[in-house]
Amino acid sequence: MLPFLKILVRNIIKGPATEAFPFGDTFTPKRLRGRAELNPERCLACGICSHVCAGGAIAMTESADGRGMEFRLWHNTCTFCGLCEHYCPANAITMTNDWHLSHEQSEKYTCCEVQFVEYPVCKRCGKRMLPHLHQRLAKGLVGAVNTAEIMQICPDCRRLTSAMQQIKSKTCFSTDRSNS
Amino acid sequence: MATYSIPVGPLHVALEEPMYFRVDIEGETVKGLEISAGHVHRGMESLALQRNYFQNITLTERLCSLCSNSHPCTYCMAVENVAGIDIPERARYLRVMADEIKRLASNLFNVGIMAHTIGFNSLFMHVMEIREQAQDIKEGVYGNRMDLAANCIGGVKYDLDDGIESFLRTQLEEMKRPLDEIYQIYAKDPLITARTKGIGILPKKDAVRLGVVGPVARGSGIAYDVRDKAPYSAYDQLSFTVQTEEAADVRSRALVRLREAMDAISLMEQCLERMPKGPTVPDCLPEIPPGQSVARSEAPRGELIYYLKSDGTDRPQRLKWRVPTYMNWEALHAMMHNCKISDIPLIINSIDPCISCTER
């Protein structure tokens, strides 16, 4: 007569389906797109992340003394779309599965991911320069890049090439020795 | 008998989103209807022109929460059409998977809300609990409960590994029985049929005249499905039936949605079986030449069309979309003709209106 009664009884016996959070534990999947994080060691300061950032959450400012570049990602502006992580040629940005971003109103201007990417020094003249791929290659941070070609092309083309390399990121991962 | 008009909306307990209906009634019977929109207009077509092609992937995803994969997917298809990009084989299957998991959750949400509108809240809760498993899939595989962020120009941003694949298989398997069970309830339960059978009839003739799409058209016996008529992604490789019902009432539209939800599970399983190994994105960044293109897909609510005009810069010159709900609004005039006041929310819900899509 009423087919739902059977299910209703079953659900009552089964008990609540909701999680005890915030008084108990909750499950966070490994792949959850949460707070973004930058590894300044890997960052090439190429700016593709702020170019693709849908919310305009990423600001890159060169320090006044030219020593490096400040990377600032506003968590409150971030849409957690993961485009920066996807297009980053050096796998420097990762979306962690940390979703604990609540903060007090007084912290709203400091709730950011701030990192300082220091520019390397030229061995000959001592001038600061952009952390280009050669530096990273020497540290073994970026794998499977044709060094000879990279060194002969202008920064704009290099950005394109490194982005292309990133797209084959699966191979980049396997030759990446920085984690070992 | 006295004739007077009552307002339903823009903010109303039975409406999930703001829309204004002025209903002319005679006694308890609806005699006339006037719909006016524009309460949540956000100017997104203009916003799209101020963002580059990459940023628009995310912008289009924020258009609507329930079909949040169909929008970026169709947008990427439009960009790929103008740039002549062929997406990798594996990405085709991964796009179908993202599309179908959203369809599954969206259709369950709609039939759940239908139970809620009837006042059958225990069934509503039960359906939402089944849907929760689909939400777990989205969160576990894609990283978010609503916005999958699965698409990028030229492919997809995510990939499956062995662990995720077996997680998917178990979740899908677990959903099959409860889905069969609730299908029987929606088809046979006397409380449900009493409120939905013969209500909000949209005869096939009117459905054709008004150009309705999606489950509304299929509920009126029109076997029109973009996945079948103009297959995109990997739909040409997969087998499924275009679900139709002849009764053309609220009940038949709900049954079509439920059967499509079951089909979604079968389509995802077929994808897992047939998906080839390989890359998920092409090995170059896209270059968008000047030109125009159109792409269309079957969103959970029906046919979604994207038009893109590019002028060779990194921003679109014009991006326009025609959303399924836009076509289905007008059908309310036919559906509500001579219906009872108490059936208004039920009939409105039966077209699965997405106001954030319509008004963007």
Coordinates of C-alpha atoms in Angstrom, one line a residue:
Chain A
M1 CA 0.0 0.0 0.0
L2 CA 2.6 2.6 1.1
P3 CA 5.9 1.4 -0.3
F4 CA 7.9 4.1 1.5
L5 CA 7.0 2.7 4.9
K6 CA 9.6 -0.1 4.5
I7 CA 12.4 2.4 3.7
L8 CA 11.2 4.7 6.5
V9 CA 11.5 1.9 9.1
R10 CA 14.9 0.9 7.7
N11 CA 16.2 4.5 7.9
I12 CA 15.0 4.9 11.5
I13 CA 16.8 1.7 12.5
K14 CA 20.0 2.9 10.6
G15 CA 20.0 6.1 12.7
P16 CA 21.3 9.6 11.6
A17 CA 23.3 9.8 8.4
T18 CA 24.9 13.2 9.3
E19 CA 28.4 13.6 10.6
A20 CA 29.1 14.8 14.1
F21 CA 31.1 17.8 12.9
P22 CA 32.0 20.3 14.5
F23 CA 31.8 18.2 17.7
G24 CA 33.3 15.1 16.2
D25 CA 35.6 14.2 13.2
T26 CA 34.7 14.7 9.6
F27 CA 36.2 13.2 6.5
T28 CA 38.3 15.2 4.1
P29 CA 39.1 13.6 0.7
K30 CA 42.7 13.7 -0.4
R31 CA 41.8 15.5 -3.6
L32 CA 39.7 18.3 -2.0
R33 CA 40.6 21.7 -3.4
G34 CA 41.4 23.8 -0.4
R35 CA 43.9 26.5 0.6
A36 CA 46.5 27.1 -2.1
E37 CA 50.1 27.0 -1.3
L38 CA 53.3 28.2 -3.1
N39 CA 56.7 26.6 -2.9
P40 CA 59.0 29.6 -3.5
E41 CA 61.9 27.3 -4.3
R42 CA 60.2 26.1 -7.4
C43 CA 58.5 29.4 -8.5
L44 CA 59.8 30.8 -11.8
A45 CA 58.0 34.2 -11.3
C46 CA 56.5 33.7 -14.7
G47 CA 53.1 35.0 -13.7
I48 CA 51.0 32.5 -15.5
C49 CA 49.1 31.9 -12.2
S50 CA 47.9 35.5 -11.9
H51 CA 47.1 35.5 -15.6
V52 CA 44.7 32.5 -15.4
C53 CA 43.4 33.3 -11.9
A54 CA 39.7 33.7 -12.3
G55 CA 39.1 35.7 -9.1
G56 CA 42.2 37.9 -9.5
A57 CA 43.4 36.6 -6.2
I58 CA 47.1 36.5 -7.0
A59 CA 49.3 39.6 -6.9
M60 CA 53.0 39.5 -7.8
T61 CA 55.0 42.6 -6.7
E62 CA 58.6 43.1 -7.2
S63 CA 60.4 44.3 -4.1
A64 CA 61.7 47.9 -4.2
D65 CA 65.3 46.8 -3.8
G66 CA 64.9 44.3 -6.7
R67 CA 65.9 41.4 -4.5
G68 CA 63.0 39.3 -5.5
M69 CA 59.3 39.1 -6.0
E70 CA 56.5 38.9 -3.4
F71 CA 53.8 36.4 -4.2
R72 CA 50.5 37.2 -2.5
L73 CA 47.4 35.0 -2.8
W74 CA 44.2 36.3 -1.1
H75 CA 42.4 33.3 0.3
N76 CA 39.2 35.3 0.6
T77 CA 39.2 36.1 -3.1
C78 CA 40.3 32.6 -4.3
T79 CA 37.6 30.6 -6.0
F80 CA 39.4 27.3 -5.4
C81 CA 39.1 26.5 -9.1
G82 CA 42.7 25.1 -9.3
L83 CA 43.6 26.8 -12.6
C84 CA 46.8 28.2 -11.1
E85 CA 47.9 24.7 -10.0
H86 CA 47.0 23.3 -13.5
Y87 CA 48.8 25.9 -15.5
C88 CA 51.9 26.4 -13.2
P89 CA 54.9 25.2 -15.3
A90 CA 57.0 24.3 -12.3
N91 CA 54.3 22.7 -10.1
A92 CA 55.1 25.4 -7.6
I93 CA 51.4 26.0 -6.6
T94 CA 49.4 23.2 -5.1
M95 CA 45.8 23.1 -3.8
T96 CA 46.1 21.5 -0.4
N97 CA 43.1 19.7 1.1
D98 CA 43.1 22.1 4.1
W99 CA 39.8 23.9 4.2
H100 CA 40.2 25.5 7.6
L101 CA 40.1 29.1 6.5
S102 CA 37.8 30.7 9.0
H103 CA 39.4 33.7 10.7
E104 CA 38.4 36.8 12.6
Q105 CA 37.3 40.0 10.9
S106 CA 40.5 41.7 12.1
E107 CA 42.6 39.2 10.1
K108 CA 40.8 39.7 6.8
Y109 CA 43.7 41.6 5.2
T110 CA 46.3 39.1 6.4
C111 CA 44.5 35.9 5.4
C112 CA 46.8 35.4 2.5
E113 CA 49.5 33.0 1.2
V114 CA 52.5 35.2 1.1
Q115 CA 55.9 34.0 -0.2
F116 CA 59.0 35.7 -1.2
V117 CA 60.7 34.4 -4.4
E118 CA 64.3 35.6 -4.2
Y119 CA 65.9 36.4 -7.6
P120 CA 69.2 34.6 -8.2
V121 CA 72.4 36.7 -8.5
C122 CA 74.4 36.9 -11.7
K123 CA 77.7 35.2 -11.2
R124 CA 79.6 37.8 -13.3
C125 CA 78.1 41.2 -12.4
G126 CA 76.2 40.4 -9.2
K127 CA 73.0 41.8 -10.6
R128 CA 69.7 40.2 -9.7
M129 CA 67.9 38.3 -12.5
L130 CA 64.7 36.4 -12.9
P131 CA 64.9 32.8 -11.6
H132 CA 65.0 31.3 -15.1
L133 CA 65.0 27.7 -15.9
H134 CA 68.8 27.3 -16.0
Q135 CA 68.9 27.9 -12.2
R136 CA 66.2 25.4 -11.6
L137 CA 67.8 22.8 -13.8
A138 CA 71.1 23.1 -11.9
K139 CA 69.2 22.3 -8.8
G140 CA 67.4 19.5 -10.5
L141 CA 64.0 21.1 -9.9
V142 CA 62.6 20.9 -13.4
G143 CA 63.0 17.7 -15.4
A144 CA 62.9 16.9 -19.1
V145 CA 63.5 20.4 -20.4
N146 CA 65.6 21.0 -23.5
T147 CA 68.2 23.3 -21.9
A148 CA 70.0 24.4 -25.0
E149 CA 66.8 25.6 -26.6
I150 CA 65.6 27.3 -23.4
M151 CA 68.7 29.4 -23.1
Q152 CA 68.5 30.8 -26.6
I153 CA 65.0 32.1 -26.6
C154 CA 63.4 35.2 -25.1
P155 CA 61.4 35.1 -21.8
D156 CA 58.0 35.2 -23.6
C157 CA 58.8 32.2 -25.8
R158 CA 60.3 30.5 -22.8
R159 CA 57.1 30.9 -20.9
L160 CA 55.2 29.2 -23.7
T161 CA 57.7 26.4 -23.9
S162 CA 57.8 25.8 -20.1
A163 CA 54.0 25.8 -20.1
M164 CA 54.1 23.2 -22.9
Q165 CA 56.5 21.2 -20.8
Q166 CA 54.1 21.5 -17.9
I167 CA 51.3 20.1 -19.9
K168 CA 53.3 16.9 -20.2
S169 CA 53.5 17.2 -16.4
K170 CA 53.2 13.4 -15.9
T171 CA 56.7 13.0 -17.3
C172 CA 57.9 16.1 -15.4
F173 CA 56.8 14.5 -12.2
S174 CA 58.7 11.2 -12.8
T175 CA 61.9 13.0 -13.6
D176 CA 61.5 15.4 -10.7
R177 CA 64.3 14.8 -8.2
S178 CA 63.5 17.5 -5.7
N179 CA 61.3 15.3 -3.6
S180 CA 63.8 12.5 -3.2
Chain B
M1 CA -17.2 33.5 -9.4
A2 CA -14.8 36.2 -8.4
T3 CA -11.7 36.7 -10.5
Y4 CA -8.6 38.1 -8.9
S5 CA -4.8 37.9 -9.2
I6 CA -2.3 36.7 -6.7
P7 CA 1.5 37.2 -6.7
V8 CA 3.8 34.2 -6.4
G9 CA 7.3 35.4 -5.8
P10 CA 9.8 36.9 -6.3
L11 CA 10.5 35.5 -2.8
H12 CA 8.2 32.7 -2.0
V13 CA 8.4 29.6 0.2
A14 CA 7.8 27.3 -2.7
L15 CA 10.4 28.8 -5.0
E16 CA 14.1 28.1 -4.6
E17 CA 15.2 31.1 -6.5
P18 CA 13.5 34.5 -7.1
M19 CA 11.0 34.7 -10.0
Y20 CA 7.8 36.7 -10.1
F21 CA 4.5 35.1 -11.3
R22 CA 1.3 37.0 -11.4
V23 CA -1.4 34.4 -11.5
D24 CA -5.0 35.3 -12.4
I25 CA -7.4 33.0 -10.7
E26 CA -11.1 32.2 -10.8
G27 CA -12.0 30.5 -7.5
E28 CA -9.2 28.0 -7.2
T29 CA -8.5 27.7 -10.8
V30 CA -5.6 29.4 -12.7
K31 CA -6.9 31.3 -15.7
G32 CA -3.9 33.5 -16.6
L33 CA -0.2 33.8 -15.9
E34 CA 2.4 36.5 -16.3
I35 CA 6.1 35.7 -15.6
S36 CA 8.6 38.4 -15.0
A37 CA 12.3 37.8 -14.5
G38 CA 15.4 39.9 -13.8
H39 CA 15.7 39.6 -10.0
V40 CA 19.1 38.0 -9.9
H41 CA 20.7 39.4 -13.1
R42 CA 24.5 39.5 -12.7
G43 CA 25.6 40.7 -16.1
M44 CA 27.8 37.6 -16.7
E45 CA 27.9 37.9 -20.5
S46 CA 29.5 41.2 -20.0
L47 CA 31.8 39.9 -17.3
A48 CA 33.0 37.2 -19.7
L49 CA 34.2 39.9 -22.1
Q50 CA 36.4 41.4 -19.4
R51 CA 38.2 38.1 -18.7
N52 CA 40.6 36.0 -20.7
Y53 CA 39.8 32.6 -22.1
F54 CA 41.3 30.8 -19.1
Q55 CA 39.5 32.9 -16.5
N56 CA 36.2 32.3 -18.3
I57 CA 36.4 28.6 -17.7
T58 CA 35.8 29.4 -14.0
L59 CA 33.4 32.2 -14.6
T60 CA 31.1 30.0 -16.7
E61 CA 31.3 27.3 -14.0
R62 CA 29.9 29.8 -11.6
L63 CA 26.9 30.5 -13.8
C64 CA 24.7 27.8 -12.2
S65 CA 25.5 25.4 -9.4
L66 CA 23.4 22.5 -10.6
C67 CA 24.7 22.3 -14.2
S68 CA 28.1 23.7 -13.2
N69 CA 29.9 21.2 -15.4
S70 CA 27.8 21.6 -18.6
H71 CA 28.7 25.3 -18.8
P72 CA 32.5 25.2 -18.8
C73 CA 32.4 22.0 -20.8
T74 CA 30.3 23.6 -23.6
Y75 CA 32.4 26.8 -23.3
C76 CA 35.6 24.8 -23.8
M77 CA 34.0 23.0 -26.7
A78 CA 33.2 26.4 -28.3
V79 CA 36.7 27.6 -27.8
E80 CA 38.1 24.3 -29.2
N81 CA 35.8 24.7 -32.2
V82 CA 37.1 28.1 -33.0
A83 CA 40.8 27.1 -32.4
G84 CA 40.4 23.7 -34.2
I85 CA 41.6 21.7 -31.2
D86 CA 41.0 18.0 -31.0
I87 CA 40.8 16.8 -27.4
P88 CA 42.6 13.6 -26.5
E89 CA 40.6 10.4 -26.5
R90 CA 40.9 9.9 -22.7
A91 CA 39.7 13.4 -22.1
R92 CA 36.5 12.7 -24.1
Y93 CA 35.6 9.9 -21.6
L94 CA 36.6 12.0 -18.6
R95 CA 34.3 14.8 -19.8
V96 CA 31.4 12.4 -20.1
M97 CA 32.1 11.2 -16.6
A98 CA 32.0 14.7 -15.2
D99 CA 28.8 15.5 -17.2
E100 CA 27.0 12.4 -16.0
I101 CA 27.8 12.7 -12.3
K102 CA 26.4 16.2 -12.4
R103 CA 23.3 14.9 -14.2
L104 CA 22.8 12.2 -11.6
A105 CA 23.0 14.6 -8.7
S106 CA 20.9 17.3 -10.4
N107 CA 18.1 15.0 -11.4
L108 CA 18.0 13.5 -7.9
F109 CA 17.9 17.0 -6.4
N110 CA 14.9 17.9 -8.6
V111 CA 12.8 14.9 -7.8
G112 CA 13.7 15.3 -4.2
I113 CA 12.4 18.9 -4.2
M114 CA 9.3 17.5 -5.9
A115 CA 8.7 15.3 -2.9
H116 CA 9.3 18.3 -0.6
T117 CA 6.8 20.4 -2.5
I118 CA 4.2 17.7 -2.1
G119 CA 4.9 17.7 1.6
F120 CA 6.5 14.2 1.6
N121 CA 9.5 15.3 3.5
S122 CA 10.8 11.9 4.6
L123 CA 11.0 10.9 0.9
F124 CA 12.8 14.2 0.2
M125 CA 15.4 13.4 2.9
H126 CA 15.8 9.9 1.6
V127 CA 16.4 11.0 -2.0
M128 CA 18.9 13.7 -0.7
E129 CA 20.7 11.0 1.2
I130 CA 21.1 8.9 -2.0
R131 CA 22.3 12.1 -3.8
E132 CA 24.8 12.5 -1.0
Q133 CA 26.7 9.5 -2.5
A134 CA 27.0 11.4 -5.8
Q135 CA 28.2 14.4 -3.8
D136 CA 30.9 12.1 -2.2
I137 CA 32.0 11.1 -5.7
K138 CA 32.3 14.7 -6.7
E139 CA 34.2 15.7 -3.6
G140 CA 36.5 12.6 -3.7
V141 CA 37.3 12.6 -7.4
Y142 CA 37.1 16.3 -8.3
G143 CA 37.7 18.1 -5.0
N144 CA 34.4 20.0 -4.6
R145 CA 30.8 19.1 -4.0
M146 CA 29.4 21.4 -6.7
D147 CA 32.0 23.0 -8.9
L148 CA 34.0 20.1 -10.3
A149 CA 36.6 22.3 -12.2
A150 CA 37.0 19.4 -14.5
N151 CA 37.4 21.2 -17.8
C152 CA 40.2 23.2 -19.4
I153 CA 40.6 24.3 -23.0
G154 CA 41.7 21.3 -24.9
G155 CA 41.0 18.6 -22.4
V156 CA 40.3 18.0 -18.7
K157 CA 42.2 19.0 -15.6
Y158 CA 41.8 15.7 -13.7
D159 CA 42.7 12.1 -14.1
L160 CA 41.7 8.9 -12.5
D161 CA 44.1 6.5 -10.8
D162 CA 43.5 2.9 -9.6
G163 CA 42.4 4.0 -6.1
I164 CA 39.9 6.6 -7.4
E165 CA 38.6 4.1 -10.0
S166 CA 37.8 1.5 -7.5
F167 CA 36.2 4.1 -5.2
L168 CA 34.0 5.2 -8.1
R169 CA 33.0 1.7 -9.0
T170 CA 31.9 0.9 -5.4
Q171 CA 30.0 4.2 -5.0
L172 CA 28.2 3.7 -8.3
E173 CA 27.3 0.1 -7.5
E174 CA 26.0 1.1 -4.1
M175 CA 23.6 3.7 -5.6
K176 CA 21.9 1.3 -8.0
R177 CA 19.6 -0.5 -5.6
P178 CA 18.3 2.6 -3.7
L179 CA 17.7 4.3 -7.1
D180 CA 15.6 1.3 -8.3
E181 CA 13.7 1.5 -5.0
I182 CA 12.9 5.2 -5.3
Y183 CA 11.9 4.8 -8.9
Q184 CA 9.2 2.4 -7.8
I185 CA 8.1 4.8 -5.2
Y186 CA 7.8 7.7 -7.7
A187 CA 6.0 5.5 -10.1
K188 CA 3.6 3.7 -7.8
D189 CA 3.3 5.4 -4.4
P190 CA -0.4 6.5 -4.1
L191 CA 0.6 9.7 -2.3
I192 CA 2.9 10.7 -5.1
T193 CA 0.7 9.7 -8.0
A194 CA -2.3 11.4 -6.4
R195 CA -0.5 14.7 -6.6
T196 CA 1.4 14.3 -9.9
K197 CA -0.6 12.2 -12.3
G198 CA -2.5 14.3 -14.8
I199 CA -1.1 17.6 -13.4
G200 CA 0.6 20.2 -15.5
I201 CA 0.0 18.5 -18.8
L202 CA 2.1 19.8 -21.8
P203 CA 0.7 18.1 -24.9
K204 CA 3.2 17.0 -27.5
K205 CA 1.8 19.5 -30.0
D206 CA 2.4 22.4 -27.5
A207 CA 5.8 21.1 -26.6
V208 CA 6.9 21.2 -30.2
R209 CA 5.3 24.7 -30.7
L210 CA 7.1 26.1 -27.6
G211 CA 10.4 24.4 -28.4
V212 CA 10.9 23.0 -25.0
V213 CA 14.1 21.0 -24.3
G214 CA 15.5 18.3 -22.0
P215 CA 13.3 16.2 -19.7
V216 CA 10.4 18.6 -20.2
A217 CA 10.4 17.7 -23.9
R218 CA 11.1 14.0 -23.3
G219 CA 8.3 13.9 -20.7
S220 CA 6.0 15.0 -23.5
G221 CA 7.1 12.2 -25.8
I222 CA 9.7 14.0 -27.9
A223 CA 12.8 11.9 -28.1
Y224 CA 15.2 14.9 -28.4
D225 CA 18.6 14.6 -26.7
V226 CA 21.7 16.3 -27.9
R227 CA 23.8 13.4 -26.7
D228 CA 22.0 11.3 -29.2
K229 CA 21.3 13.8 -32.0
A230 CA 24.7 15.5 -32.1
P231 CA 27.1 13.4 -30.0
Y232 CA 29.9 15.3 -28.4
S233 CA 32.7 14.1 -26.1
A234 CA 32.6 10.3 -26.2
Y235 CA 28.8 9.9 -26.3
D236 CA 29.0 8.4 -29.8
Q237 CA 31.0 5.5 -28.3
L238 CA 28.6 4.8 -25.5
S239 CA 25.2 3.1 -25.5
F240 CA 22.2 4.6 -23.8
T241 CA 18.5 5.1 -24.6
V242 CA 16.7 8.4 -25.0
Q243 CA 14.2 8.2 -22.2
T244 CA 10.7 9.4 -23.0
E245 CA 7.2 9.3 -21.4
E246 CA 3.9 9.9 -23.1
A247 CA 1.7 11.1 -20.3
A248 CA 3.3 14.6 -20.5
D249 CA 2.5 15.5 -16.8
V250 CA 4.5 16.3 -13.7
R251 CA 4.9 12.6 -13.0
S252 CA 6.3 11.6 -16.4
R253 CA 8.9 14.4 -16.2
A254 CA 10.0 13.1 -12.8
L255 CA 10.2 9.5 -14.1
V256 CA 12.3 10.6 -17.1
R257 CA 14.7 12.3 -14.8
L258 CA 15.0 9.3 -12.6
R259 CA 15.6 7.0 -15.5
E260 CA 18.3 9.4 -16.8
A261 CA 19.9 9.3 -13.4
M262 CA 20.1 5.5 -13.7
D263 CA 21.5 5.8 -17.2
A264 CA 24.1 8.2 -15.9
I265 CA 25.4 5.4 -13.7
S266 CA 25.5 3.0 -16.6
L267 CA 27.3 5.6 -18.8
M268 CA 29.9 6.2 -16.1
E269 CA 30.5 2.5 -15.8
Q270 CA 30.8 2.2 -19.6
C271 CA 33.4 5.0 -19.5
L272 CA 35.4 3.2 -16.8
E273 CA 35.4 0.1 -19.0
R274 CA 36.3 1.7 -22.3
M275 CA 38.5 4.6 -21.3
P276 CA 41.9 4.4 -23.1
K277 CA 45.1 5.3 -21.4
G278 CA 46.9 8.4 -22.5
P279 CA 47.2 12.2 -22.1
T280 CA 44.3 14.3 -20.8
V281 CA 45.4 17.6 -22.3
P282 CA 47.2 18.5 -25.6
D283 CA 50.9 19.3 -25.4
C284 CA 50.5 23.0 -26.2
L285 CA 48.7 26.1 -24.8
P286 CA 45.8 27.1 -27.0
E287 CA 46.0 29.8 -29.5
I288 CA 42.6 31.3 -30.3
P289 CA 42.4 32.7 -33.8
P290 CA 39.7 35.2 -34.9
G291 CA 36.4 33.5 -35.7
Q292 CA 33.1 32.4 -34.6
S293 CA 31.8 29.1 -33.3
V294 CA 28.9 27.4 -31.7
A295 CA 28.8 24.4 -29.4
R296 CA 25.9 22.6 -27.8
S297 CA 25.5 19.9 -25.2
E298 CA 22.8 18.3 -23.1
A299 CA 22.8 19.8 -19.7
P300 CA 20.6 18.1 -17.0
R301 CA 17.9 20.6 -17.9
G302 CA 18.2 20.2 -21.7
E303 CA 20.0 21.6 -24.7
L304 CA 22.6 24.2 -23.9
I305 CA 24.1 26.3 -26.7
Y306 CA 27.2 28.5 -26.5
Y307 CA 28.1 31.1 -29.1
L308 CA 31.7 32.5 -29.2
K309 CA 33.2 35.2 -31.3
S310 CA 36.9 35.8 -31.0
D311 CA 39.0 38.6 -32.5
G312 CA 42.4 37.1 -31.9
T313 CA 43.0 38.7 -28.6
D314 CA 43.1 36.8 -25.3
R315 CA 39.5 37.8 -24.5
P316 CA 36.3 36.8 -26.2
Q317 CA 34.7 39.5 -28.3
R318 CA 31.3 38.1 -27.6
L319 CA 30.2 35.1 -25.6
K320 CA 26.6 34.2 -25.5
W321 CA 24.7 31.2 -24.1
R322 CA 21.2 30.0 -24.6
V323 CA 20.2 28.0 -21.5
P324 CA 17.6 25.2 -21.4
T325 CA 15.4 26.8 -18.8
Y326 CA 14.9 29.8 -21.1
M327 CA 13.0 27.6 -23.5
N328 CA 11.0 25.9 -20.8
W329 CA 9.6 29.0 -19.1
E330 CA 7.0 29.6 -21.8
A331 CA 5.7 26.1 -21.4
L332 CA 4.4 27.1 -18.0
H333 CA 1.6 29.0 -19.7
A334 CA 0.4 25.8 -21.3
M335 CA 1.0 23.6 -18.2
M336 CA -0.7 25.9 -15.7
H337 CA -3.8 26.5 -17.8
N338 CA -6.8 25.6 -15.7
C339 CA -4.6 24.0 -12.9
K340 CA -5.3 24.4 -9.2
I341 CA -3.5 27.0 -7.1
S342 CA -2.0 24.3 -4.9
D343 CA -0.4 22.7 -8.0
I344 CA 1.5 25.9 -9.0
P345 CA 4.8 25.1 -7.1
L346 CA 4.7 21.5 -8.2
I347 CA 4.3 22.5 -11.9
I348 CA 7.0 25.2 -11.7
N349 CA 9.4 22.6 -10.1
S350 CA 8.6 20.1 -12.8
I351 CA 10.4 22.2 -15.5
D352 CA 13.4 22.1 -13.1
P353 CA 13.8 25.9 -13.5
C354 CA 17.3 27.3 -13.2
I355 CA 16.9 31.0 -12.6
S356 CA 20.6 31.7 -12.2
C357 CA 21.2 30.3 -15.7
T358 CA 18.3 32.2 -17.2
E359 CA 19.2 35.5 -15.8
R360 CA 22.9 35.2 -15.5

